Short mmCIF file of C-alpha atoms in Angstrom, two decimals:
data_model
loop_
_atom_site.label_atom_id
_atom_site.label_comp_id
_atom_site.label_asym_id
_atom_site.label_seq_id
_atom_site.Cartn_x
_atom_site.Cartn_y
_atom_site.Cartn_z
CA MET A 1 0.00 0.00 0.00
CA GLU A 2 1.34 3.42 -0.94
CA LEU A 3 0.20 6.94 -0.10
CA ILE A 4 0.73 9.24 -3.09
CA GLY A 5 0.64 13.01 -2.61
CA GLY A 6 1.28 16.03 -4.83
CA CYS A 7 2.02 19.58 -3.73
CA TYR A 8 2.55 23.21 -4.73
CA GLU A 9 6.31 22.65 -4.60
CA GLN A 10 6.13 20.45 -7.76
CA ILE A 11 7.01 17.31 -5.77
CA LEU A 12 5.33 13.89 -5.90
CA PHE A 13 5.62 11.97 -2.61
CA GLY A 14 5.33 8.25 -2.00
CA PHE A 15 5.01 6.63 1.43
CA ALA A 16 4.80 2.89 1.94
CA VAL A 17 2.20 1.84 4.52
CA ARG A 18 2.53 -1.47 6.35
CA PRO A 19 -0.79 -2.47 7.95
CA ALA A 20 0.73 -5.65 9.38
CA GLU A 21 3.22 -3.53 11.33
CA ASN A 22 0.76 -1.30 13.21
CA TRP A 23 0.25 0.81 10.10
CA ALA A 24 3.85 1.96 10.02
CA VAL A 25 4.61 4.62 7.38
CA VAL A 26 7.98 4.51 5.60
CA PRO A 27 9.17 7.22 3.14
CA ASP A 28 9.53 5.56 -0.27
CA PHE A 29 10.35 8.32 -2.76
CA THR A 30 10.27 12.03 -3.51
CA HIS A 31 10.21 13.02 -7.16
CA HIS A 32 10.38 16.42 -8.85
CA ALA A 33 7.48 15.60 -11.11
CA HIS A 34 6.65 18.87 -12.92
CA SER A 35 7.78 22.41 -13.62
CA ALA A 36 4.70 23.81 -11.86
CA SER A 37 2.47 22.79 -8.96
CA LEU A 38 0.62 19.46 -9.11
CA SER A 39 -3.13 19.76 -9.55
CA ALA A 40 -4.36 16.16 -9.89
CA VAL A 41 -3.23 12.57 -9.35
CA ALA A 42 -4.82 9.21 -10.19
CA VAL A 43 -3.73 5.59 -9.74
CA ASN A 44 -4.70 2.12 -10.87
CA ASP A 45 -3.04 -1.18 -9.98
CA ARG A 46 0.11 -0.30 -11.93
CA TYR A 47 0.35 3.33 -12.96
CA VAL A 48 0.37 6.73 -11.26
CA VAL A 49 -0.59 9.67 -13.47
CA THR A 50 -0.09 13.26 -12.33
CA GLY A 51 -1.47 16.48 -13.79
CA SER A 52 -0.03 19.93 -13.31
CA ARG A 53 -0.32 23.63 -13.99
CA ASP A 54 2.51 23.12 -16.50
CA GLU A 55 -0.20 21.62 -18.80
CA THR A 56 1.38 18.15 -18.92
CA MET A 57 0.52 14.72 -17.55
CA GLN A 58 3.32 12.46 -16.32
CA ILE A 59 3.01 8.65 -16.20
CA TYR A 60 4.90 6.49 -13.69
CA ASP A 61 5.09 2.72 -13.54
CA LEU A 62 5.04 1.92 -9.82
CA LYS A 63 5.75 -1.77 -10.34
CA LYS A 64 8.90 -1.17 -12.39
CA ARG A 65 9.76 2.07 -10.61
CA VAL A 66 10.36 4.06 -13.80
CA GLU A 67 8.93 7.16 -15.41
CA HIS A 68 6.88 5.87 -18.34
CA GLY A 69 6.36 9.07 -20.34
CA ALA A 70 4.36 12.28 -20.70
CA LEU A 71 1.01 13.15 -22.31
CA LEU A 72 0.78 16.54 -24.02
CA GLN A 73 -2.78 16.63 -25.37
CA HIS A 74 -4.11 19.46 -23.20
CA ASN A 75 -3.50 23.21 -23.33
CA GLY A 76 -4.17 24.43 -19.81
CA THR A 77 -3.96 23.25 -16.23
CA ILE A 78 -4.92 19.59 -15.80
CA SER A 79 -7.87 19.81 -13.40
CA CYS A 80 -9.01 16.17 -13.03
CA LEU A 81 -7.88 12.61 -13.70
CA GLU A 82 -9.69 9.32 -13.19
CA PHE A 83 -8.89 5.73 -14.15
CA TYR A 84 -11.46 3.19 -15.25
CA GLY A 85 -10.03 -0.13 -14.13
CA LYS A 86 -6.86 -1.22 -15.94
CA THR A 87 -7.83 -0.10 -19.41
CA HIS A 88 -8.76 3.57 -19.59
CA LEU A 89 -7.99 7.00 -18.15
CA LEU A 90 -10.07 10.18 -18.45
CA SER A 91 -8.47 13.60 -18.14
CA GLY A 92 -10.02 17.06 -17.99
CA ALA A 93 -8.37 20.47 -18.18
CA GLU A 94 -8.85 24.21 -18.40
CA ASP A 95 -8.96 23.99 -22.20
CA GLY A 96 -12.46 22.52 -21.89
CA LEU A 97 -11.41 19.12 -23.24
CA ILE A 98 -12.01 15.65 -21.84
CA CYS A 99 -9.59 13.10 -23.26
CA ILE A 100 -10.08 9.33 -23.15
CA TRP A 101 -6.83 7.36 -23.03
CA ASN A 102 -6.10 3.69 -23.64
CA THR A 103 -3.66 2.70 -20.89
CA LYS A 104 -2.16 -0.22 -22.81
CA LYS A 105 -0.60 1.87 -25.59
CA TRP A 106 -1.27 5.26 -23.98
CA GLU A 107 -2.98 6.62 -27.06
CA CYS A 108 -5.73 9.23 -27.05
CA LEU A 109 -8.86 7.42 -28.24
CA LYS A 110 -11.09 10.46 -28.14
CA SER A 111 -10.75 14.18 -27.45
CA ILE A 112 -14.08 15.78 -26.60
CA LYS A 113 -14.80 19.50 -26.37
CA ALA A 114 -16.74 19.02 -23.17
CA HIS A 115 -17.33 22.54 -21.84
CA ARG A 116 -17.21 26.08 -23.16
CA GLY A 117 -15.11 26.99 -20.12
CA HIS A 118 -12.81 24.93 -17.92
CA VAL A 119 -13.51 21.31 -17.02
CA THR A 120 -13.44 21.39 -13.21
CA SER A 121 -14.32 17.78 -12.32
CA LEU A 122 -15.34 14.46 -13.83
CA SER A 123 -16.48 11.07 -12.53
CA ILE A 124 -16.90 7.69 -14.25
CA HIS A 125 -19.96 5.51 -13.56
CA PRO A 126 -19.11 2.04 -12.10
CA SER A 127 -20.37 0.43 -15.32
CA GLY A 128 -17.84 2.37 -17.38
CA ARG A 129 -20.52 3.36 -19.88
CA LEU A 130 -21.27 6.84 -18.52
CA ALA A 131 -19.34 9.77 -17.11
CA LEU A 132 -20.33 13.07 -15.55
CA SER A 133 -18.48 16.35 -15.86
CA VAL A 134 -18.91 19.91 -14.59
CA GLY A 135 -17.26 23.10 -15.78
CA THR A 136 -17.19 26.85 -15.65
CA ASP A 137 -20.01 27.14 -18.22
CA ARG A 138 -22.59 26.35 -15.49
CA THR A 139 -23.49 22.94 -16.89
CA LEU A 140 -23.55 19.34 -15.68
CA ARG A 141 -22.97 17.02 -18.62
CA THR A 142 -23.56 13.29 -18.99
CA TRP A 143 -21.33 11.44 -21.46
CA ASN A 144 -21.93 8.20 -23.33
CA LEU A 145 -18.44 6.66 -23.19
CA VAL A 146 -19.27 3.79 -25.51
CA GLU A 147 -20.06 6.18 -28.36
CA GLY A 148 -17.95 9.09 -27.13
CA ARG A 149 -20.71 11.69 -27.28
CA SER A 150 -22.83 13.90 -25.06
CA ALA A 151 -25.95 12.21 -23.70
CA PHE A 152 -27.52 14.94 -21.57
CA ILE A 153 -26.86 18.54 -20.51
CA LYS A 154 -28.28 20.11 -17.35
CA ASN A 155 -27.96 23.83 -16.76
CA LEU A 156 -26.90 24.90 -13.28
CA LYS A 157 -27.43 28.24 -11.57
CA GLN A 158 -23.76 28.47 -10.61
CA ASN A 159 -20.47 26.90 -11.59
CA ALA A 160 -19.92 23.51 -9.97
CA HIS A 161 -16.40 22.38 -9.08
CA LEU A 162 -16.91 18.74 -7.99
CA VAL A 163 -18.95 15.76 -9.18
CA LYS A 164 -18.86 12.19 -7.84
CA TRP A 165 -20.69 8.88 -8.38
CA SER A 166 -21.63 6.61 -5.48
CA PRO A 167 -20.10 3.08 -5.43
CA SER A 168 -23.31 1.53 -6.80
CA GLY A 169 -23.86 4.26 -9.36
CA GLU A 170 -27.41 4.91 -8.13
CA LEU A 171 -26.51 8.32 -6.67
CA TYR A 172 -24.19 11.16 -7.59
CA VAL A 173 -23.31 14.45 -5.95
CA VAL A 174 -22.63 17.87 -7.46
CA VAL A 175 -20.78 20.48 -5.40
CA ILE A 176 -21.25 24.22 -5.85
CA ALA A 177 -19.19 26.28 -3.38
CA ASN A 178 -20.44 25.14 0.05
CA LYS A 179 -23.53 23.27 -1.24
CA VAL A 180 -23.67 19.54 -2.03
CA ASP A 181 -26.65 18.43 -4.12
CA ILE A 182 -27.46 14.71 -4.04
CA TYR A 183 -29.02 13.31 -7.23
CA LYS A 184 -30.72 10.01 -7.96
CA LEU A 185 -29.78 8.44 -11.29
CA GLU A 186 -33.28 7.04 -11.72
CA THR A 187 -34.90 10.50 -11.74
CA ALA A 188 -31.89 12.72 -12.51
CA ALA A 189 -33.35 15.06 -9.89
CA VAL A 190 -32.03 16.44 -6.62
CA SER A 191 -33.12 14.25 -3.71
CA GLY A 192 -31.45 16.31 -1.01
CA THR A 193 -28.98 19.10 -0.30
CA ILE A 194 -26.21 19.44 2.27
CA VAL A 195 -24.94 22.93 3.12
CA THR A 196 -21.66 23.49 4.97
CA GLU A 197 -20.20 26.62 6.51
CA LYS A 198 -17.08 26.68 4.33
CA ARG A 199 -16.33 25.88 0.70
CA VAL A 200 -16.18 22.13 0.01
CA SER A 201 -12.82 20.94 -1.36
CA SER A 202 -13.40 17.16 -1.54
CA VAL A 203 -16.18 14.57 -1.22
CA ARG A 204 -15.98 10.79 -0.99
CA PHE A 205 -18.60 8.07 -0.60
CA ILE A 206 -17.71 5.74 2.28
CA THR A 207 -20.73 3.59 1.43
CA ASP A 208 -23.80 4.25 -0.73
CA CYS A 209 -25.44 5.85 2.30
CA ILE A 210 -22.53 7.67 3.94
CA LEU A 211 -20.79 10.66 2.38
CA ALA A 212 -17.57 12.22 3.72
CA ILE A 213 -17.17 15.95 3.13
CA ALA A 214 -14.10 18.10 3.72
CA GLY A 215 -13.46 21.74 2.91
CA ASP A 216 -11.61 24.93 3.68
CA GLU A 217 -11.42 24.07 7.36
CA GLU A 218 -9.90 21.51 9.72
CA PHE A 219 -12.96 19.25 10.05
CA VAL A 220 -14.24 16.17 8.25
CA ARG A 221 -17.98 15.53 8.40
CA LEU A 222 -19.88 12.34 7.60
CA PHE A 223 -23.44 12.70 6.33
CA ASP A 224 -26.39 10.38 5.76
CA CYS A 225 -27.31 10.66 2.08
CA GLU A 226 -30.99 9.91 2.70
CA SER A 227 -31.69 12.28 5.58
CA GLN A 228 -28.78 14.70 4.90
CA ASN A 229 -28.10 14.67 8.66
CA CYS A 230 -24.56 15.00 9.96
CA LEU A 231 -23.64 11.67 11.56
CA CYS A 232 -20.17 12.58 12.78
CA GLU A 233 -17.80 15.53 12.89
CA TYR A 234 -14.16 15.46 13.94
CA LYS A 235 -11.08 17.66 13.70
CA ALA A 236 -8.63 15.97 11.34
CA HIS A 237 -5.97 18.66 10.76
CA GLU A 238 -4.67 22.04 11.89
CA ASN A 239 -5.32 23.66 8.52
CA ARG A 240 -7.75 23.34 5.62
CA ILE A 241 -8.18 19.90 4.07
CA LYS A 242 -7.32 19.69 0.37
CA ASP A 243 -8.28 16.13 -0.56
CA ILE A 244 -9.72 12.91 0.89
CA HIS A 245 -9.71 9.29 -0.26
CA SER A 246 -11.34 6.11 1.02
CA PHE A 247 -10.98 2.35 0.59
CA GLU A 248 -11.99 -0.90 2.27
CA ARG A 249 -9.46 -3.47 3.43
CA GLU A 250 -10.47 -6.79 5.03
CA GLY A 251 -13.72 -5.28 6.27
CA LEU A 252 -12.00 -2.15 7.59
CA HIS A 253 -13.11 1.17 6.12
CA VAL A 254 -10.21 3.61 5.87
CA LEU A 255 -10.42 7.34 5.18
CA VAL A 256 -7.27 9.18 4.09
CA THR A 257 -6.98 12.96 4.39
CA ALA A 258 -4.40 15.44 3.07
CA SER A 259 -4.12 19.01 4.32
CA SER A 260 -2.32 22.28 3.71
CA ASP A 261 -0.61 21.67 7.04
CA GLY A 262 1.55 19.07 5.24
CA TYR A 263 0.13 15.99 6.93
CA ILE A 264 -1.39 12.91 5.32
CA LYS A 265 -3.45 10.92 7.82
CA MET A 266 -5.26 7.58 7.74
CA TRP A 267 -8.42 7.04 9.80
CA SER A 268 -10.33 3.89 10.68
CA LEU A 269 -14.11 4.08 10.24
CA ASP A 270 -16.79 1.72 11.49
CA PRO A 271 -20.02 2.27 9.48
CA ASP A 272 -21.99 0.48 12.23
CA LYS A 273 -20.67 2.96 14.82
CA ILE A 274 -20.49 5.96 12.56
CA LYS A 275 -21.48 8.46 15.24
CA SER A 276 -18.25 7.82 17.12
CA SER A 277 -15.14 9.69 15.95
CA PRO A 278 -12.80 7.71 13.68
CA SER A 279 -9.54 6.49 15.19
CA LEU A 280 -6.19 7.63 13.78
CA LEU A 281 -4.22 4.76 12.22
CA CYS A 282 -1.12 6.68 11.15
CA GLU A 283 0.14 10.02 9.91
CA VAL A 284 3.12 11.45 8.05
CA ASN A 285 4.38 15.01 7.73
CA THR A 286 5.48 15.84 4.17
CA LYS A 287 6.47 19.41 5.16
CA ALA A 288 4.87 20.61 1.93
CA ARG A 289 1.65 22.33 0.89
CA LEU A 290 -0.34 19.37 -0.37
CA THR A 291 -2.79 19.73 -3.25
CA CYS A 292 -3.88 16.20 -4.25
CA LEU A 293 -3.96 12.66 -2.92
CA ALA A 294 -4.25 9.04 -4.07
CA VAL A 295 -3.76 5.59 -2.57
CA TRP A 296 -2.04 2.83 -4.53
CA LEU A 297 -3.20 -0.66 -3.58
CA LYS A 298 -0.81 -3.28 -4.90
CA SER A 299 -3.45 -5.88 -5.76
CA ASP A 300 -7.21 -6.26 -5.91
CA SER A 301 -6.99 -9.01 -3.29
CA GLU A 302 -5.26 -6.69 -0.84
CA ALA A 303 -8.02 -4.12 -0.69
CA LYS A 304 -11.28 -3.08 -2.27
CA GLN A 305 -11.61 0.60 -3.04
CA THR A 306 -14.93 2.32 -2.46
CA SER A 307 -14.22 4.61 -5.39
CA THR A 308 -15.64 3.57 -8.75
CA GLU A 309 -12.42 3.13 -10.69
CA VAL A 310 -11.46 -0.21 -9.09
CA LYS A 311 -14.97 -1.62 -9.37
CA ALA A 312 -14.78 -1.19 -13.14
CA SER A 313 -14.45 -4.17 -15.43
CA SER A 314 -11.95 -4.07 -18.27
CA SER A 315 -14.29 -5.11 -21.07
CA GLN A 316 -16.19 -1.87 -21.71
CA SER A 317 -15.78 1.50 -23.42
CA THR A 318 -14.87 0.78 -27.04
CA ILE A 319 -13.92 4.19 -28.44
CA GLU A 320 -11.40 4.30 -31.25
CA GLY A 321 -9.57 7.39 -32.34
CA GLU A 322 -6.40 9.40 -32.57
CA GLU A 323 -2.64 9.00 -32.73
CA PRO A 324 -0.70 8.60 -29.50
CA LEU A 325 0.94 11.71 -28.05
CA ILE A 326 2.97 9.96 -25.38
CA LYS A 327 6.73 10.23 -25.26
CA LYS A 328 7.81 6.62 -24.80
CA LYS A 329 11.33 7.23 -23.49
CA LYS A 330 11.77 5.62 -20.08
CA ILE A 331 13.76 7.57 -17.54
CA CYS A 332 15.05 6.30 -14.23
CA TRP A 333 12.86 7.42 -11.37
CA THR A 334 15.08 7.92 -8.36
CA ASN A 335 13.82 6.70 -5.01
CA SER A 336 14.70 8.33 -1.74
CA ASP A 337 14.64 6.84 1.72
CA LYS A 338 15.16 10.23 3.32
CA THR A 339 12.38 12.07 5.11
CA ALA A 340 10.36 14.08 2.60
CA GLU A 341 10.93 17.80 2.92
CA GLY A 342 9.31 19.05 -0.28
CA ASP A 343 12.52 20.60 -1.65
CA GLY A 344 12.82 18.44 -4.77
CA GLN A 345 16.32 17.17 -3.98
CA GLY A 346 15.31 13.62 -4.91
CA ALA A 347 14.71 14.53 -8.55
CA SER A 348 17.13 13.21 -11.13
CA LYS A 349 19.01 15.45 -13.55
CA LYS A 350 17.61 13.40 -16.42
CA LEU A 351 14.06 14.37 -15.47
CA LYS A 352 14.90 18.08 -15.56
CA SER A 353 16.28 17.79 -19.08
CA THR A 354 13.15 15.84 -20.08
CA ASN A 355 10.92 18.67 -18.84
CA LEU A 356 12.84 21.12 -21.06
CA GLN A 357 12.39 18.84 -24.05
CA GLN A 358 8.67 18.62 -23.32
CA LYS A 359 8.35 22.40 -23.30
CA LYS A 360 10.20 22.73 -26.62
CA LYS A 361 8.03 20.06 -28.27
CA LYS A 362 4.88 21.67 -26.91
CA ILE A 363 5.82 25.08 -28.34
CA LEU A 364 6.49 23.47 -31.73
CA GLN A 365 3.12 21.73 -31.63
CA ARG A 366 1.33 25.02 -30.98
CA LEU A 367 3.21 26.75 -33.83
CA LYS A 368 2.03 23.99 -36.18
#
């Protein structure tokens, strides 16, 4: 199990977690991943993909411990990334595009002009046949991934910045500032609304009925999706929470939080005793301003994620399309056993030269 975190300081962190050893956390690597701050990170059972304000996506093979290449399809900050099982990745950016990638050859199967403004968030249905996206054009859009086209457009009163499917795919939530609207797929209508005091920065379904919400404050709150009542509230950090993640391992529900205070923490949840505060399993101080979070689970048998990407089967979504834009040169990804300090000293010189080459190629592409 590996905690993956990105930060403003352009660093990607990796921390190995050992549940069998009282959830001990061991620094695994620090990597100077981009030339600007990291804005998104996604993982499947093999790859880690990061997105940045430098407009690039970097691919890392965690099993082989090498940098696999870079994707240069977008023009603008990469705002969201999500895997569908082992076969596909969706990316969204400030250029308004959603790109669908085949993860076997890393070719762009489809590039969709999804929103007139920025794409702020996307989420893939557990079936792999649908996806939702929101953007700065005040719309919620439903996408048919099998045919690669828009299926439905709903106008919103304000710009939404988060969207998320439930594990079963029967519910989804849309976040606008400090308001979380809960929708039912069957009716495509709002079944309830949760309002928080501060802006919501991250949401995560623990189960189909329990929703974790974190925002521009130190607290995590767990809500009942049916009644919209707050079931539990606890102080998780000393500063605002930037991202949360959840998974299930051997019947244990685990919530992971990342904050601007530099800490990544893992919490144990008991859905049957949800009103009691979660217990802290472990924590690690990255000494950096964290922006995004992911958890790499080495095998499906080790843990079962509550997020939709691991529930996906690999036999769906049959879009065909464009030429690959990935740079296939493999570069050594240096590991570091030193305590992470967010200063980028673990980055290899080869990676820096690669970033310069990426910039030159990108400028040439735009001139063409």
